[in-house]
Short mmCIF file of C-alpha atoms and ligand atoms in Angstrom, two decimals:
data_model
loop_
_atom_site.label_atom_id
_atom_site.label_comp_id
_atom_site.label_asym_id
_atom_site.label_seq_id
_atom_site.Cartn_x
_atom_site.Cartn_y
_atom_site.Cartn_z
CA MET A 1 -14.64 -47.16 -6.25
CA THR A 2 -16.49 -46.01 -9.38
CA LEU A 3 -20.25 -46.07 -9.37
CA PRO A 4 -22.06 -47.47 -12.41
CA ASP A 5 -23.53 -44.85 -14.78
CA TRP A 6 -27.13 -45.43 -13.77
CA ALA A 7 -26.23 -44.85 -10.11
CA ILE A 8 -24.41 -41.60 -10.91
CA HIS A 9 -27.46 -40.40 -12.87
CA ALA A 10 -29.85 -41.45 -10.10
CA LEU A 11 -27.85 -40.13 -7.14
CA GLY A 12 -25.44 -37.53 -8.34
CA PRO A 13 -25.73 -34.10 -9.96
CA PRO A 14 -25.88 -33.98 -13.78
CA PRO A 15 -22.56 -33.90 -15.73
CA GLU A 16 -20.60 -30.66 -15.28
CA ALA A 17 -20.56 -28.35 -18.28
CA SER A 18 -18.27 -25.65 -16.90
CA ASP A 19 -15.66 -24.60 -14.33
CA THR A 20 -18.37 -22.86 -12.32
CA ALA A 21 -20.22 -26.19 -12.11
CA ARG A 22 -17.03 -27.94 -10.98
CA ARG A 23 -16.43 -25.37 -8.23
CA VAL A 24 -20.04 -25.57 -7.03
CA ASP A 25 -19.83 -29.38 -6.97
CA ALA A 26 -16.53 -29.33 -5.07
CA LEU A 27 -18.03 -27.14 -2.34
CA HIS A 28 -21.16 -29.29 -2.28
CA ALA A 29 -19.07 -32.46 -1.89
CA ALA A 30 -17.00 -30.86 0.89
CA VAL A 31 -20.11 -29.77 2.84
CA ILE A 32 -21.90 -33.12 2.40
CA SER A 33 -18.86 -35.25 3.29
CA THR A 34 -18.12 -33.07 6.34
CA ALA A 35 -21.74 -33.49 7.47
CA PHE A 36 -21.54 -37.28 7.05
CA ALA A 37 -18.19 -37.40 8.88
CA GLY A 38 -19.81 -35.39 11.71
CA ILE A 39 -22.74 -37.82 11.87
CA GLY A 40 -20.29 -40.74 11.95
CA ILE A 41 -18.22 -39.26 14.79
CA VAL A 42 -21.30 -38.44 16.88
CA ALA A 43 -22.67 -41.99 16.32
CA ILE A 44 -19.38 -43.64 17.37
CA VAL A 45 -19.01 -41.44 20.47
CA THR A 46 -22.65 -42.16 21.42
CA LEU A 47 -22.12 -45.91 21.13
CA TYR A 48 -18.89 -45.71 23.15
CA PHE A 49 -20.62 -43.75 25.92
CA VAL A 50 -23.57 -46.17 25.97
CA VAL A 51 -21.17 -49.07 26.59
CA ARG A 52 -18.60 -47.29 28.76
CA TYR A 53 -21.08 -45.64 31.14
CA ARG A 54 -23.75 -48.32 31.22
CA ARG A 55 -25.27 -49.26 34.55
CA ARG A 56 -23.45 -52.39 35.75
CA GLY A 57 -25.48 -53.32 38.81
CA PRO A 58 -28.52 -52.33 40.88
CA GLY A 59 -27.88 -49.26 42.98
CA GLU A 60 -24.88 -48.12 40.93
CA ILE A 61 -24.75 -44.36 40.42
CA THR A 62 -23.49 -43.08 37.07
CA PRO A 63 -20.34 -40.97 37.55
CA ARG A 64 -20.62 -37.28 36.78
CA VAL A 65 -18.51 -36.41 33.72
CA VAL A 66 -17.43 -32.79 33.25
CA ALA A 67 -15.53 -31.65 30.15
CA SER A 68 -12.85 -29.01 30.62
CA GLY A 69 -13.86 -25.50 29.53
CA ARG A 70 -10.83 -25.31 27.28
CA ARG A 71 -11.85 -28.44 25.40
CA GLU A 72 -15.39 -27.10 24.91
CA TRP A 73 -14.17 -23.78 23.55
CA THR A 74 -11.69 -25.50 21.22
CA THR A 75 -14.41 -27.77 19.79
CA ALA A 76 -16.80 -24.84 19.32
CA ALA A 77 -14.07 -22.75 17.64
CA LEU A 78 -13.13 -25.59 15.27
CA VAL A 79 -16.75 -26.15 14.20
CA LEU A 80 -17.33 -22.40 13.79
CA GLY A 81 -14.13 -22.08 11.76
CA LEU A 82 -15.29 -24.90 9.50
CA PHE A 83 -18.65 -23.23 8.84
CA ILE A 84 -17.00 -19.85 8.22
CA SER A 85 -14.63 -21.44 5.70
CA PHE A 86 -17.63 -22.96 3.86
CA TRP A 87 -19.25 -19.54 3.87
CA LEU A 88 -16.13 -17.80 2.54
CA VAL A 89 -15.79 -20.23 -0.35
CA GLY A 90 -19.55 -20.12 -1.03
CA TYR A 91 -19.66 -16.32 -0.96
CA ALA A 92 -16.75 -16.08 -3.42
CA GLN A 93 -18.61 -18.49 -5.71
CA TYR A 94 -21.82 -16.48 -5.32
CA LEU A 95 -20.04 -13.27 -6.37
CA ASP A 96 -18.61 -15.10 -9.40
CA ILE A 97 -22.04 -16.37 -10.38
CA GLU A 98 -23.54 -12.89 -9.98
CA ARG A 99 -20.97 -11.08 -12.13
CA PRO A 100 -20.81 -11.89 -15.83
CA PRO A 101 -17.26 -11.45 -17.21
CA ASP A 102 -16.77 -8.42 -19.46
CA HIS A 103 -15.90 -10.50 -22.50
CA ALA A 104 -19.08 -12.63 -22.27
CA ALA A 105 -21.26 -12.78 -25.38
CA LEU A 106 -24.65 -11.15 -24.82
CA VAL A 107 -27.98 -12.92 -25.40
CA TYR A 108 -31.46 -11.56 -24.65
CA VAL A 109 -33.85 -14.14 -23.23
CA THR A 110 -37.63 -13.87 -23.19
CA ALA A 111 -39.59 -16.51 -21.32
CA LYS A 112 -43.27 -17.02 -22.07
CA GLN A 113 -45.79 -19.78 -21.61
CA TRP A 114 -44.21 -22.17 -22.54
CA MET A 115 -41.04 -21.46 -24.41
CA TRP A 116 -37.65 -19.78 -24.25
CA LYS A 117 -36.85 -17.15 -26.89
CA PHE A 118 -33.29 -16.02 -27.49
CA GLY A 119 -32.16 -12.85 -29.30
CA TYR A 120 -28.53 -12.32 -30.37
CA PRO A 121 -26.52 -9.16 -31.15
CA ASN A 122 -26.36 -10.12 -34.83
CA GLY A 123 -30.16 -10.00 -35.10
CA HIS A 124 -30.63 -13.75 -35.03
CA ALA A 125 -33.40 -15.22 -32.92
CA SER A 126 -34.05 -18.77 -31.81
CA THR A 127 -36.66 -20.58 -29.77
CA ASP A 128 -35.79 -23.16 -27.10
CA THR A 129 -32.23 -23.59 -28.42
CA LEU A 130 -29.56 -21.23 -27.11
CA PHE A 131 -26.61 -21.16 -29.49
CA VAL A 132 -23.24 -20.63 -27.86
CA ARG A 133 -19.67 -20.66 -29.15
CA GLU A 134 -17.46 -23.23 -27.45
CA ARG A 135 -15.32 -22.02 -24.56
CA THR A 136 -17.11 -18.64 -24.56
CA PRO A 137 -19.06 -17.37 -21.54
CA VAL A 138 -22.56 -16.03 -22.23
CA HIS A 139 -24.28 -13.16 -20.45
CA LEU A 140 -28.06 -13.66 -20.38
CA VAL A 141 -30.34 -10.64 -19.94
CA MET A 142 -33.76 -12.11 -19.26
CA THR A 143 -37.38 -11.10 -18.88
CA SER A 144 -40.79 -12.78 -18.98
CA ARG A 145 -43.82 -11.87 -21.08
CA ASP A 146 -46.38 -13.33 -18.71
CA VAL A 147 -45.75 -15.12 -15.41
CA ILE A 148 -42.68 -15.99 -13.35
CA HIS A 149 -40.46 -18.62 -14.96
CA SER A 150 -37.07 -19.84 -13.86
CA PHE A 151 -34.13 -20.42 -16.20
CA TYR A 152 -32.47 -23.60 -15.04
CA ALA A 153 -29.39 -25.03 -16.78
CA PRO A 154 -28.33 -27.83 -14.42
CA GLY A 155 -25.11 -28.64 -16.32
CA PHE A 156 -23.96 -25.09 -15.54
CA ARG A 157 -25.43 -25.14 -11.98
CA ILE A 158 -27.35 -21.97 -12.83
CA LYS A 159 -30.94 -21.28 -11.81
CA GLN A 160 -32.38 -17.80 -12.11
CA ASP A 161 -35.99 -16.65 -11.74
CA VAL A 162 -37.25 -14.70 -14.76
CA LEU A 163 -39.81 -12.05 -13.88
CA PRO A 164 -42.41 -10.18 -15.93
CA GLY A 165 -41.71 -6.43 -16.19
CA ARG A 166 -38.17 -6.76 -14.93
CA TRP A 167 -34.82 -7.63 -16.47
CA VAL A 168 -32.56 -9.99 -14.64
CA SER A 169 -29.08 -11.09 -15.44
CA ALA A 170 -27.27 -14.44 -15.34
CA TRP A 171 -24.34 -15.94 -17.15
CA LEU A 172 -23.17 -19.32 -18.35
CA ASP A 173 -19.51 -20.17 -17.98
CA ALA A 174 -17.50 -21.35 -20.99
CA ALA A 175 -18.32 -24.93 -22.00
CA PRO A 176 -16.98 -27.48 -24.48
CA ALA A 177 -19.07 -28.23 -27.57
CA GLY A 178 -22.13 -30.29 -26.75
CA SER A 179 -25.76 -30.06 -25.77
CA TYR A 180 -26.94 -29.23 -22.26
CA PRO A 181 -30.57 -29.14 -21.13
CA ILE A 182 -32.53 -26.06 -20.02
CA TYR A 183 -35.57 -26.47 -17.79
CA CYS A 184 -38.13 -24.12 -16.32
CA ALA A 185 -37.88 -24.42 -12.54
CA GLU A 186 -40.97 -22.41 -11.56
CA LEU A 187 -44.48 -23.83 -11.85
CA CYS A 188 -45.85 -21.55 -14.59
CA GLY A 189 -48.98 -23.21 -15.95
CA VAL A 190 -50.27 -26.45 -17.40
CA SER A 191 -47.33 -27.01 -19.76
CA HIS A 192 -44.64 -26.03 -17.26
CA SER A 193 -43.09 -29.50 -17.47
CA ARG A 194 -42.74 -29.16 -21.23
CA MET A 195 -41.01 -25.78 -21.10
CA ARG A 196 -37.65 -27.22 -21.97
CA GLY A 197 -34.79 -26.05 -24.06
CA GLU A 198 -31.19 -26.75 -24.81
CA VAL A 199 -27.87 -24.92 -24.65
CA ARG A 200 -26.19 -25.95 -27.88
CA VAL A 201 -22.49 -25.23 -27.67
CA LEU A 202 -21.05 -25.21 -31.20
CA ASP A 203 -17.40 -25.55 -32.15
CA ALA A 204 -15.79 -22.54 -33.81
CA ALA A 205 -16.55 -23.60 -37.40
CA ASP A 206 -20.19 -24.46 -36.73
CA TYR A 207 -20.70 -21.31 -34.73
CA GLU A 208 -19.23 -19.15 -37.49
CA ARG A 209 -21.56 -20.78 -39.97
CA TRP A 210 -24.54 -20.16 -37.70
CA TRP A 211 -23.44 -16.58 -36.96
CA HIS A 212 -23.19 -15.66 -40.65
CA ASP A 213 -26.16 -17.65 -41.80
CA GLY A 214 -28.77 -14.91 -42.10
CA ARG A 215 -28.73 -11.28 -41.25
CA ASP A 216 -25.71 -9.08 -40.75
CA GLN A 217 -24.75 -8.14 -37.21
CA ASP A 218 -25.26 -4.43 -37.93
CA ASP A 219 -28.98 -5.10 -38.33
CA MET A 220 -29.58 -4.90 -34.61
CA VAL A 221 -28.03 -1.42 -34.35
CA LEU A 222 -29.94 -0.16 -37.40
CA ARG A 223 -33.13 -1.66 -36.04
CA GLY A 224 -32.46 0.03 -32.69
CA LYS A 225 -32.21 3.39 -34.43
CA SER A 226 -35.52 2.92 -36.23
CA VAL A 227 -37.19 1.72 -33.02
CA ALA A 228 -35.80 4.80 -31.22
CA ALA A 229 -37.22 7.06 -33.90
CA GLN A 230 -40.63 5.36 -34.06
CA SER A 231 -41.10 5.05 -30.30
CA GLY A 232 -40.29 8.70 -29.64
CA CYS A 233 -37.02 8.09 -27.75
CA LEU A 234 -35.21 10.61 -29.94
CA SER A 235 -37.64 13.40 -29.01
CA CYS A 236 -35.91 13.57 -25.62
CA HIS A 237 -32.58 11.74 -26.01
CA THR A 238 -29.92 12.78 -28.49
CA ILE A 239 -27.43 10.44 -30.10
CA ASP A 240 -24.66 13.04 -30.41
CA GLY A 241 -23.99 13.82 -26.74
CA GLN A 242 -26.10 17.02 -26.60
CA ARG A 243 -28.11 17.53 -23.44
CA HIS A 244 -31.87 17.56 -24.06
CA ILE A 245 -34.97 16.59 -22.02
CA GLY A 246 -33.29 13.28 -21.11
CA PRO A 247 -29.66 12.17 -20.98
CA SER A 248 -27.92 11.65 -24.32
CA PHE A 249 -27.44 8.09 -25.53
CA ALA A 250 -23.92 8.87 -26.71
CA GLY A 251 -21.25 7.65 -24.31
CA LEU A 252 -23.95 6.42 -21.93
CA TYR A 253 -23.18 2.71 -22.13
CA ARG A 254 -20.91 1.51 -19.30
CA SER A 255 -20.65 5.04 -17.91
CA THR A 256 -21.23 5.75 -14.22
CA VAL A 257 -24.51 7.58 -13.69
CA THR A 258 -25.41 9.64 -10.62
CA LEU A 259 -29.06 9.23 -9.58
CA ASP A 260 -31.20 11.92 -7.96
CA ASP A 261 -31.05 10.10 -4.61
CA GLY A 262 -27.27 10.29 -4.63
CA ARG A 263 -26.55 6.69 -5.62
CA THR A 264 -24.26 5.95 -8.54
CA VAL A 265 -24.90 3.08 -10.91
CA LEU A 266 -23.13 1.55 -13.88
CA ALA A 267 -25.15 2.05 -17.08
CA ASP A 268 -24.97 -1.59 -18.18
CA GLU A 269 -27.51 -3.60 -20.15
CA ALA A 270 -29.63 -4.35 -17.09
CA TYR A 271 -29.71 -0.66 -16.06
CA LEU A 272 -30.61 0.51 -19.59
CA THR A 273 -33.44 -2.00 -19.96
CA ARG A 274 -34.77 -1.24 -16.48
CA SER A 275 -34.72 2.48 -17.28
CA MET A 276 -36.96 1.83 -20.28
CA MET A 277 -39.36 -0.39 -18.31
CA GLU A 278 -39.47 1.72 -15.13
CA PRO A 279 -37.93 5.14 -15.84
CA LEU A 280 -38.82 6.50 -12.39
CA ALA A 281 -37.10 3.70 -10.45
CA ASP A 282 -33.53 4.92 -11.00
CA ARG A 283 -33.79 8.56 -12.03
CA VAL A 284 -30.71 10.36 -13.27
CA ALA A 285 -29.92 13.50 -11.25
CA GLY A 286 -30.69 16.79 -12.97
CA PHE A 287 -33.52 15.63 -15.26
CA ASN A 288 -37.28 15.99 -14.80
CA PRO A 289 -39.26 12.77 -14.21
CA VAL A 290 -41.24 12.98 -17.43
CA MET A 291 -40.41 9.72 -19.18
CA PRO A 292 -43.30 7.27 -19.59
CA ALA A 293 -42.75 3.58 -18.81
CA TYR A 294 -42.23 1.38 -21.87
CA ARG A 295 -43.14 -1.87 -20.17
CA ASN A 296 -45.67 -3.70 -22.39
CA VAL A 297 -45.00 -1.10 -25.09
CA LEU A 298 -41.69 -2.35 -26.46
CA SER A 299 -41.13 -6.01 -27.32
CA ALA A 300 -38.07 -7.80 -25.96
CA GLU A 301 -36.51 -7.70 -29.43
CA GLU A 302 -37.08 -3.95 -29.66
CA VAL A 303 -35.52 -3.41 -26.23
CA GLY A 304 -32.57 -5.56 -27.29
CA ALA A 305 -32.17 -3.48 -30.47
CA LEU A 306 -32.29 -0.22 -28.47
CA VAL A 307 -29.62 -1.44 -26.06
CA GLU A 308 -27.42 -2.55 -28.97
CA MET A 309 -27.89 0.86 -30.57
CA ILE A 310 -26.91 2.65 -27.32
CA ARG A 311 -23.88 0.37 -27.01
CA SER A 312 -22.83 1.22 -30.55
CA LEU A 313 -22.67 4.95 -29.71
CA ASP A 314 -19.07 5.50 -28.83
CA HIS A 315 -18.08 3.82 -25.63
CA PRO A 316 -14.51 3.40 -24.44
CA ALA A 317 -14.85 -0.26 -23.38
CA PRO A 318 -13.81 -3.01 -25.82
CA PRO A 319 -16.64 -4.76 -27.69
CA ARG A 320 -18.57 -7.18 -25.52
CA VAL A 321 -18.82 -9.81 -28.23
CA THR A 322 -15.23 -10.77 -28.89
CA LEU A 323 -14.96 -13.32 -31.64
CA PRO A 324 -11.63 -12.44 -33.24
CA SER A 325 -12.01 -14.59 -36.32
CA LEU A 326 -15.46 -13.17 -37.03
CA GLU A 327 -16.18 -9.71 -38.34
CA VAL A 328 -18.09 -8.22 -35.46
CA THR A 329 -15.81 -5.31 -34.60
CA LYS A 330 -18.39 -2.80 -35.83
CA LEU A 331 -20.39 -3.42 -32.65
CA ASP A 332 -18.19 -1.02 -30.67
CA GLY A 333 -18.70 1.90 -33.05
CA GLY A 334 -15.12 1.79 -34.26
CA THR A 335 -13.26 2.74 -31.07
CA PRO A 336 -10.95 -0.08 -30.06
CU1 CUA B 401 -42.05 -21.65 -17.23
CU2 CUA B 401 -42.40 -23.34 -15.58
#
C-alpha cells in the first residue's frame, strides 16, 4: 500500500538526502515496527486470557497459572537480544555520524542571530546557503557568535548543537543534486523560527562554475599567513619546523600530539581551532602555558584562514578537498 504524498509529509520523516539518512530511517522503522508488533501481541494475549480465564459462575475459583522457568528465561533472553541488536546497529550508526570521512570537503560554519554563515577553503563565503558538490560528503566545523544554535538538516538526519566559544564538528553524507532545508533547532531568540537555510547540492558543472567564480583557492592560505603575522602567532610559532616558544605549525596538521597530562590527540581542524580559542584546555607537553586565548579576538573567517594555512604546511595526508577535475591540489602544499 502506498500512502498519498500529503500523508507521507504529515506522518513520515522528510525525504532522504543521503545513505546516512536511509540507514537511520531503516533502524527507526525496525524499532517502531517491533514496538507495534509487541503491542499487538500483548493486546491479543490479554484478550485471550480475559476470555479463557473469565469467571463462569458464582463461587468459581480462577485456576493458578504458573509459567515454566525455562519459558520465562527464553522470553527474557529473546527480548534482551532484540534490544542489544538495536543498540549495536545504532551505535555503529552513531560512530559513522560522529566521524567525517577523510575525503570530505571542509566548510566552516558560523551561526549568529539569526543566520548561518559558511566559509569555504577557496575563500568563498555564503550566508544561509551551503554550497555542496553532488555526491561529495561535507565536513562542517561550526561555532556560534552569540547564543546556542542547532544546525538541523532533516534530509540528512543530522542535528548538531552549535556553541559559542567552542568548535564542534558534523558532516553531511554525499547527496544527489538538489536543495535540502536547514533549520535552527534551538530556541535562540525572537527570530529563531526564521533562522533557516538551505543545502544546495550542485552538479559537477555548476559546482565548478561556483568554485571558480571569484577568488582563487590559494587566497585562504595567504590570508592565514597575514592573519598569523598580524595576530602575533608567528612570534611564538614557526612555519619551518623550528622549535620556539610554542610548537611549530609545520607538519602539525593531522599529526599526533602528546599533551602535558599524558593524553594524545590528533591535530585535526577541531583541535587546532580549540587550541586557538582555549590554549590551556589541551596543552602540548613540553611547552609553557603562556598562550593567550583568542576567543572573541579572531573572527571565524580568520580562524578558518589560520587552519587552512597550517594545513598547507607540509602534511603527509592527501588533500582534504579532492575535486580531481578542479585545480585545488595546491591545498596540500605540493606533497601528494
Ligand atoms: Cu538559532 Cu534558533
